[in-house]
Every structure is written in C-alpha cells, then in structure tokens.
XYZ file of C-alpha atoms in Angstrom:
440
model
C 99.998 -5.443 13.327
C 100.882 -9.084 12.918
C 103.072 -10.196 9.997
C 100.795 -13.160 9.475
C 98.555 -12.775 6.437
C 94.891 -13.629 6.104
C 95.773 -15.777 3.089
C 97.623 -18.147 5.433
C 94.473 -18.612 7.491
C 92.491 -19.324 4.299
C 94.998 -21.857 2.967
C 93.671 -24.930 4.723
C 91.867 -27.486 2.569
C 88.698 -29.180 3.651
C 88.845 -32.943 4.557
C 85.364 -34.003 5.680
C 82.813 -36.767 5.653
C 85.079 -39.844 5.623
C 83.722 -43.358 5.092
C 85.977 -46.420 5.513
C 85.324 -49.466 3.303
C 87.776 -52.309 3.540
C 91.245 -50.863 3.168
C 90.020 -47.662 1.444
C 88.952 -44.326 2.877
C 86.545 -42.257 0.901
C 86.007 -38.544 1.726
C 84.984 -35.127 0.495
C 87.568 -32.445 -0.068
C 88.200 -29.218 -1.917
C 91.664 -30.223 -3.011
C 90.819 -29.151 -6.562
C 89.313 -25.842 -5.403
C 85.764 -27.189 -5.232
C 84.213 -29.947 -3.177
C 84.696 -33.333 -4.753
C 84.880 -37.016 -3.846
C 88.242 -38.736 -3.237
C 89.659 -42.066 -2.099
C 92.892 -43.110 -0.535
C 94.487 -45.993 1.394
C 93.101 -46.203 4.875
C 96.640 -45.878 6.173
C 97.199 -42.745 4.116
C 98.241 -42.209 0.514
C 97.917 -39.723 -2.388
C 94.191 -39.041 -2.740
C 92.680 -40.223 -5.995
C 89.793 -38.132 -7.470
C 86.607 -39.980 -8.292
C 84.699 -37.253 -10.120
C 85.415 -35.059 -13.196
C 86.844 -31.641 -12.212
C 83.766 -29.793 -13.511
C 81.390 -31.392 -10.959
C 81.103 -29.785 -7.475
C 79.495 -31.596 -4.535
C 77.095 -29.786 -2.177
C 78.555 -28.968 1.235
C 77.487 -31.900 3.515
C 76.877 -29.323 6.286
C 73.920 -27.985 4.263
C 72.339 -31.422 3.961
C 71.310 -31.389 7.598
C 72.483 -34.898 8.457
C 71.137 -36.486 5.241
C 73.318 -38.872 3.205
C 75.889 -37.112 1.072
C 77.283 -40.327 -0.378
C 77.339 -44.016 0.509
C 79.789 -46.573 -0.874
C 78.023 -49.786 -2.144
C 80.646 -52.448 -2.626
C 78.061 -55.117 -3.510
C 76.975 -53.011 -6.468
C 80.416 -51.657 -7.329
C 78.845 -48.227 -7.117
C 78.690 -45.170 -4.896
C 75.307 -43.521 -4.139
C 75.935 -39.771 -4.589
C 73.506 -36.971 -3.859
C 74.339 -34.317 -6.493
C 72.757 -30.995 -7.492
C 73.478 -28.835 -10.571
C 75.593 -25.760 -9.970
C 74.163 -25.218 -6.516
C 70.457 -25.288 -7.430
C 69.854 -27.599 -4.446
C 67.740 -30.001 -6.485
C 69.615 -32.967 -5.187
C 69.458 -36.073 -7.320
C 70.447 -39.701 -6.377
C 73.258 -40.653 -8.739
C 75.355 -43.758 -9.158
C 79.154 -43.324 -9.538
C 81.425 -46.338 -10.356
C 83.288 -47.226 -7.168
C 86.681 -46.534 -8.885
C 85.371 -43.178 -10.263
C 83.804 -42.030 -13.505
C 80.757 -40.127 -14.724
C 77.749 -40.108 -12.339
C 74.430 -41.279 -13.782
C 70.894 -40.757 -12.356
C 69.759 -43.831 -10.393
C 66.172 -43.372 -11.461
C 66.683 -41.801 -14.866
C 64.707 -38.566 -15.287
C 61.987 -39.519 -12.726
C 63.040 -36.820 -10.246
C 64.362 -34.189 -12.621
C 63.711 -30.691 -11.313
C 62.811 -32.011 -7.862
C 64.703 -32.047 -4.565
C 65.571 -35.416 -3.169
C 67.063 -36.104 0.250
C 68.360 -39.509 1.302
C 67.716 -39.934 4.983
C 69.125 -43.539 5.372
C 71.142 -45.862 3.183
C 72.039 -49.464 4.101
C 75.034 -50.582 2.165
C 74.590 -54.206 3.277
C 70.876 -54.542 2.313
C 71.031 -52.049 -0.571
C 68.035 -50.126 0.663
C 67.561 -46.438 1.006
C 64.897 -43.971 2.186
C 64.349 -40.903 0.051
C 62.128 -37.872 0.674
C 61.008 -36.012 -2.443
C 60.092 -32.296 -2.650
C 58.500 -31.885 -6.124
C 59.171 -28.152 -6.099
C 55.824 -27.437 -7.710
C 53.645 -28.653 -4.803
C 53.806 -28.451 -1.001
C 53.409 -32.268 -0.648
C 56.471 -34.299 0.322
C 56.631 -37.998 -0.488
C 58.907 -40.616 1.122
C 59.994 -43.721 -0.739
C 61.896 -46.842 0.178
C 64.168 -47.839 -2.653
C 65.841 -51.141 -3.547
C 69.099 -49.852 -5.042
C 69.783 -53.156 -6.799
C 66.454 -53.394 -8.657
C 65.602 -49.648 -8.567
C 62.075 -50.603 -7.320
C 60.446 -48.082 -4.913
C 57.682 -48.410 -2.303
C 55.574 -45.346 -1.389
C 55.645 -44.667 2.400
C 53.126 -41.833 2.340
C 52.928 -38.050 1.678
C 52.373 -34.911 3.725
C 52.818 -31.167 3.396
C 54.718 -31.243 6.714
C 57.709 -33.197 5.366
C 56.899 -36.841 6.231
C 60.571 -37.239 6.957
C 62.058 -40.606 8.039
C 62.963 -40.249 11.756
C 64.140 -43.928 12.156
C 63.768 -47.426 10.829
C 64.399 -50.980 11.804
C 67.339 -52.952 10.255
C 65.551 -54.185 7.133
C 63.428 -51.005 6.674
C 60.166 -52.963 6.934
C 59.195 -50.580 9.751
C 59.728 -46.860 9.455
C 58.882 -43.990 11.698
C 57.904 -40.769 9.769
C 57.798 -37.296 11.279
C 55.615 -34.341 10.434
C 57.010 -31.125 11.899
C 54.822 -28.005 12.235
C 57.200 -25.680 14.056
C 60.473 -26.330 15.808
C 59.943 -29.123 18.341
C 56.258 -29.554 17.468
C 56.198 -32.992 15.851
C 53.786 -35.825 15.107
C 55.093 -39.283 14.460
C 53.576 -41.836 12.058
C 54.326 -45.559 11.710
C 54.553 -47.342 8.353
C 54.891 -51.097 8.292
C 55.380 -53.240 5.228
C 52.084 -55.058 4.342
C 49.895 -52.774 6.472
C 49.019 -50.098 3.900
C 49.297 -46.396 4.615
C 51.151 -44.817 7.486
C 49.183 -44.445 10.760
C 49.422 -41.982 13.590
C 51.777 -43.116 16.295
C 52.542 -40.131 18.573
C 51.527 -36.548 18.923
C 48.548 -34.529 17.692
C 48.344 -33.724 13.999
C 47.732 -30.063 13.218
C 44.495 -30.811 11.389
C 43.055 -32.401 14.469
C 43.623 -29.377 16.671
C 40.929 -26.932 17.689
C 41.285 -23.259 16.666
C 43.706 -21.676 19.159
C 44.559 -24.926 20.822
C 48.028 -24.917 22.359
C 49.900 -28.203 21.979
C 53.196 -28.159 23.992
C 56.249 -29.020 21.874
C 57.679 -32.512 22.465
C 61.078 -32.040 20.716
C 60.974 -35.642 19.421
C 63.443 -35.952 16.584
C 65.249 -39.225 15.932
C 62.979 -42.239 16.561
C 63.988 -45.843 16.011
C 61.274 -48.490 16.071
C 62.280 -51.563 18.246
C 60.658 -54.847 19.265
C 58.043 -53.323 21.631
C 58.313 -49.590 21.176
C 60.267 -46.585 20.010
C 63.723 -45.347 21.146
C 63.946 -41.612 20.516
C 65.435 -38.275 21.388
C 63.137 -35.728 23.042
C 62.984 -32.453 24.930
C 59.990 -33.641 27.073
C 62.030 -34.145 30.166
C 64.951 -31.840 29.637
C 65.257 -28.639 27.537
C 68.781 -29.742 26.621
C 67.313 -32.974 25.132
C 67.752 -36.516 26.243
C 66.791 -40.119 25.352
C 63.305 -41.398 25.716
C 61.155 -44.418 25.030
C 57.459 -45.288 24.527
C 55.602 -48.499 23.740
C 53.654 -49.007 20.575
C 50.617 -49.924 22.577
C 50.878 -46.891 24.896
C 52.568 -44.063 22.989
C 51.250 -41.412 25.323
C 53.311 -42.816 28.247
C 56.737 -41.512 27.191
C 59.494 -42.454 29.633
C 62.907 -40.903 30.057
C 65.867 -43.186 29.406
C 68.599 -43.217 32.117
C 72.077 -42.675 30.672
C 75.156 -43.965 32.665
C 78.837 -43.433 31.898
C 78.923 -39.878 30.521
C 82.322 -38.293 31.017
C 81.756 -34.634 30.110
C 81.001 -31.652 32.384
C 79.674 -28.202 31.500
C 76.440 -27.213 29.818
C 75.064 -28.135 26.429
C 72.696 -30.476 24.745
C 72.249 -33.856 23.093
C 72.491 -33.233 19.327
C 72.387 -36.696 17.761
C 71.710 -40.407 18.255
C 72.469 -43.005 15.571
C 71.817 -46.773 15.493
C 74.928 -48.728 14.570
C 74.369 -52.470 14.968
C 72.161 -54.633 17.144
C 71.450 -52.587 20.301
C 74.561 -50.433 19.842
C 74.149 -46.745 19.283
C 76.265 -43.593 19.253
C 75.138 -40.337 20.948
C 76.606 -36.909 20.360
C 76.647 -33.832 22.586
C 77.491 -30.184 22.132
C 78.985 -29.201 25.455
C 79.898 -25.428 25.625
C 80.552 -25.613 21.896
C 82.798 -28.716 21.926
C 81.777 -32.157 20.636
C 81.531 -35.264 22.711
C 80.566 -38.575 21.160
C 79.937 -41.885 22.916
C 79.241 -45.487 21.934
C 76.808 -47.392 24.175
C 74.145 -50.048 24.493
C 70.445 -49.522 24.843
C 68.463 -52.056 26.967
C 64.749 -51.893 26.029
C 63.604 -53.827 29.033
C 65.132 -51.579 31.624
C 64.924 -48.361 29.566
C 68.594 -47.627 30.117
C 71.591 -46.587 27.955
C 75.076 -47.587 29.177
C 78.031 -45.805 27.666
C 80.784 -48.316 26.630
C 83.443 -45.896 25.514
C 84.153 -42.246 24.675
C 84.796 -41.793 20.973
C 85.345 -38.038 20.860
C 85.896 -35.481 23.612
C 89.164 -36.513 25.319
C 92.883 -36.170 24.523
C 93.681 -35.235 20.932
C 89.943 -35.221 20.177
C 88.986 -32.559 22.726
C 88.018 -28.888 22.439
C 86.798 -29.166 18.896
C 83.892 -29.997 16.660
C 83.011 -33.413 15.117
C 82.003 -32.895 11.434
C 80.761 -36.417 10.855
C 80.972 -39.887 12.352
C 80.610 -43.018 10.211
C 80.542 -46.699 11.205
C 81.687 -49.656 9.082
C 79.512 -52.588 10.147
C 81.857 -55.214 8.555
C 85.051 -54.117 10.302
C 83.621 -52.309 13.402
C 85.739 -49.252 12.591
C 84.687 -45.630 12.930
C 85.847 -42.891 10.521
C 85.326 -39.275 11.315
C 86.431 -35.664 10.674
C 87.391 -33.489 13.591
C 88.655 -29.851 13.727
C 89.488 -27.341 16.476
C 90.026 -23.584 16.629
C 93.688 -24.100 15.767
C 93.551 -27.104 13.405
C 91.755 -27.627 10.081
C 89.584 -30.756 9.843
C 91.615 -33.969 10.015
C 90.454 -37.365 9.108
C 90.673 -40.235 11.680
C 90.004 -43.958 11.786
C 89.206 -45.587 15.100
C 89.705 -49.342 15.387
C 87.422 -51.656 17.450
C 90.263 -52.112 20.011
C 90.452 -48.331 20.479
C 93.555 -47.657 18.424
C 93.225 -44.226 16.811
C 94.910 -43.327 13.514
C 95.102 -39.821 12.180
C 95.126 -40.151 8.386
C 95.633 -36.550 7.349
C 97.967 -33.710 8.588
C 96.413 -30.644 7.058
C 97.888 -27.310 8.320
C 97.891 -23.679 7.781
C 100.691 -22.221 5.695
C 103.219 -20.075 7.503
C 101.490 -19.978 10.848
C 102.601 -22.281 13.692
C 99.775 -23.764 15.729
C 101.248 -22.183 18.850
C 100.534 -18.666 17.519
C 96.795 -19.503 17.270
C 94.213 -19.178 20.070
C 92.508 -22.402 21.210
C 89.877 -20.432 23.045
C 88.372 -21.280 26.450
C 84.929 -21.712 27.862
C 83.737 -18.283 29.099
C 79.977 -18.550 29.805
C 77.999 -15.685 31.200
C 74.615 -15.289 32.970
C 71.845 -13.550 31.057
C 69.518 -10.936 32.576
C 66.961 -13.677 33.356
C 69.489 -15.918 35.066
C 70.015 -18.274 32.203
C 73.572 -19.562 31.647
C 74.802 -18.750 28.148
C 77.667 -20.781 26.646
C 80.387 -18.665 25.112
C 84.006 -18.903 24.237
C 86.819 -16.356 24.742
C 89.753 -16.241 22.383
C 92.893 -14.435 23.773
C 96.107 -13.816 21.767
C 98.574 -16.613 22.198
C 101.295 -15.996 24.727
C 104.077 -16.415 22.159
C 102.824 -13.348 20.268
C 104.088 -11.129 23.098
C 101.112 -8.880 23.606
C 101.036 -7.418 27.132
C 98.412 -5.747 29.309
C 94.604 -5.693 28.842
C 93.486 -6.415 25.321
C 90.723 -4.722 23.304
C 87.746 -7.103 23.069
C 85.652 -7.751 19.999
C 82.210 -9.084 20.864
C 81.421 -11.510 18.084
C 77.650 -12.176 18.327
C 76.742 -15.032 16.061
C 74.299 -17.890 16.093
C 71.261 -18.454 18.172
C 68.811 -19.106 19.376
C 69.368 -22.658 18.040
C 73.049 -22.509 17.171
C 76.295 -20.961 18.405
C 79.836 -20.140 17.404
C 82.010 -23.199 17.965
C 85.792 -24.042 17.834
C 85.504 -25.311 14.242
C 88.018 -24.430 11.617
C 85.755 -25.772 8.833
C 83.391 -22.855 9.510
C 83.819 -19.533 7.784
C 84.332 -17.373 10.925
C 87.228 -19.118 12.580
C 89.901 -17.654 10.233
C 88.437 -14.201 11.063
C 88.551 -14.838 14.763
C 92.220 -16.048 14.516
C 93.143 -13.035 12.430
C 91.918 -10.773 15.217
C 93.823 -12.608 17.962
C 96.987 -12.627 15.809
C 96.716 -8.855 15.791
C 96.300 -8.501 19.573
C 92.515 -8.500 19.984
C 90.520 -10.724 22.268
C 87.344 -12.145 20.816
C 84.345 -13.150 22.981
C-alpha cells in the first residue's frame, strides 16, 4: 500500500468562478471551510473575505451556467445569488463591493421562491431573472433594472420560459420552452410589442395526440440584426452552430466554423456572446476542455476562430470550470483544473499574456506521483465510439507488470467522468492509482 494518505488528496481548496474587475479579482473559494466570496489583487495577494463566515454560497456547478455573482462597479455593489442553508431557493442579493451583509435586491418579493439569473450586464445594469414560485408550475421571466429595481414581465410558461439569449441592451430576448431534452420551442420578446410570440419549433399544446416532433437541440440563441445565432443538434449529434432568419425560422442553416485546433471526439458545450460580433465557444473533447474566441459573420453564416483560449500548453488535458470576460479591459479570467492539479485561477490579457494567479497544491503528494490519465476510447456493441480515460500508476511509484484494473462507470448518457480535480471522484481515482491500480 502507498504511504500517501487520502487526507492529502482531500486537502486542496477550491478556487473557482473568477471575475476580473479593474485591478481586482473576485472569486469563490472554500478557504474558510465553506464556499464564500473573496477578492484579491489581480496580480495575486492575500484573499480578503467579503461575506460573514456563517453564510455559505451555493456551488456554481449546481447553477447550470446561471449567474452566481456579478460585480457592479457603477452601483458599488455585487449581485449575489444566495439560498438559505442549501434550500435552493436562490434569492438576488446586493452585497457592498468591499464586503458586508447581503440584502435582498427586491425586499421580500421573492421570499420562498427560486430565482435564477440567466444574464447580468454590469455596464447597463440590467439582468434577466426566471422565477419558480414553488407553489405553482408556472415560471415567469423578468427583466430587471438593477439601479431602479424596476422589472418588466417577459412572459410565463410551465415549460420554463428560460432566457436563451438577448441583444446588447436586452430590448430583444429569446425565450425557450423545453419539453424533454433537446425538444425546444423558442419565443421572441421585443420591448414595446407586448407578449412573447412563437419564433421557432412546435409548442406541445399545438401537437396532435401521438405526434412525433424530432428534437432540435437548440439551446443558446442570440437575436441579431436579421436573425438568430444559436447552438443546435439539427446537423450534428455532437452539436454545432446554426442560424435562421426572423422572417424564415423554418430554414435553419448550419454555420461553418474555421480555425479549430483540437482533434478527437466530443461535443460543443457552450457559446457565449462577448462584445460586438465576438463570441467564445467551448468544446468537451474526450473529456478535456477546449475554448476558442472568434468572430461571427451574419452575412456569410460563418464563424472564424481568432485564438485558442484553453486547450493547449499549460491549459491542456483538463477542465474549464468557468470563463469570464471583462468588457472594459478585454481580459479573460477563468478557473482550470486537471487530474493532477486542483483548480487554479488565471487571467488572460488581450495580447495573449497568461498569468496564473494561484498555486494551490495537494499536501504531501508531488504532482509527479499522480496520474494525468490518457484518452482510452472504446467501441460499443453497436459501433459507437465511447470516450473514456485510463489512469495508470505514475512511473515514479515503481509498480511493475500488469496492473489490476478498476472499471469506474460514472456519468452518461449526457455526462462523463472528466480530468477535473474539483469533482468529488478525482481524489478517489488518484488514491487507487497511488496504490497500484489502473482505473478505466
């Protein structure tokens, strides 16, 4: 047996969800033993807590891509989505930008209800919230002016009515009703035009009994000048970019992507508008994250990658926890972990200079004793290629000969085990390899 203890593998603290604002870096960490909000100098310094020690933040992973917090320099506040002791009734709260006691943004208006913030614009002080009342199946989406606290009703539905995308000033919003995974109908709300109207897809209440409507996989959908730029599985089961015009939403067209640098198998997992016609797209390729910055040309229906953000060099063979863009400075901040490294915080400058801000490590275990893992896909009985990773004991541990293999079946059909030290299973996998087992 290895002399390395499981406690060493559990010693790493979480550093996730960074957001750079000016010369400060805000982030979520469990430095105090529970998830809380901190700030430090963007070049690195002693983290300063912003919340009282009795308040625990929800794990951003469980928010499904919704806003966990947003720094609002113009208001001197931080918008914080906070529940009470894990009840998941998330409430929008304002926290002074230098820390303090969070207060409800809308008083008791949403008490006992679950509120998700899909988008928040720190420059225009606008946010989109979806409210689950908890005592009714009807979801309502609101646009809120965070300076005046005024809200505008964007419609309601029992199928979530979730914001899928919006234009820059949030006067046009695409809302999605989802019936089952990949079966979506899109609605368009425009300021001054009254209620939302059907834009794309066939609503479930308009379907004949037993009618089969093929899933479209449309998820993210940004309204542009002439049409909608979206993600979809219509042309590829591994998802891709697509576009349709407002005046002909049935004629969905694939968007050609140029400049991708990865190989292997995987899928497109995210697309985010940054500024003007600049977007980032993220892929999961055999479990590892790749992220690109590129430009979308609406006239030619094409997306041209300008640079690789994550997937090469130091930022390869791991998982991107979050990726944030600061519009004022053009800098990206993100958290990235691998099978051998806890999540680290990074800042990427517009000129490509990369700064690693943290140096979190495991206590008493050198990185060379850990297994990075390798792509080890297999072919299923029906000929389908299945992504998988094989973790072998590190060479320096001195194990010789064939190793006993542990088959670690986890995830699926819509997720998979990934080289991510922020996830609960990676310390377990490493504990097995430290003791001479291979894990597949």
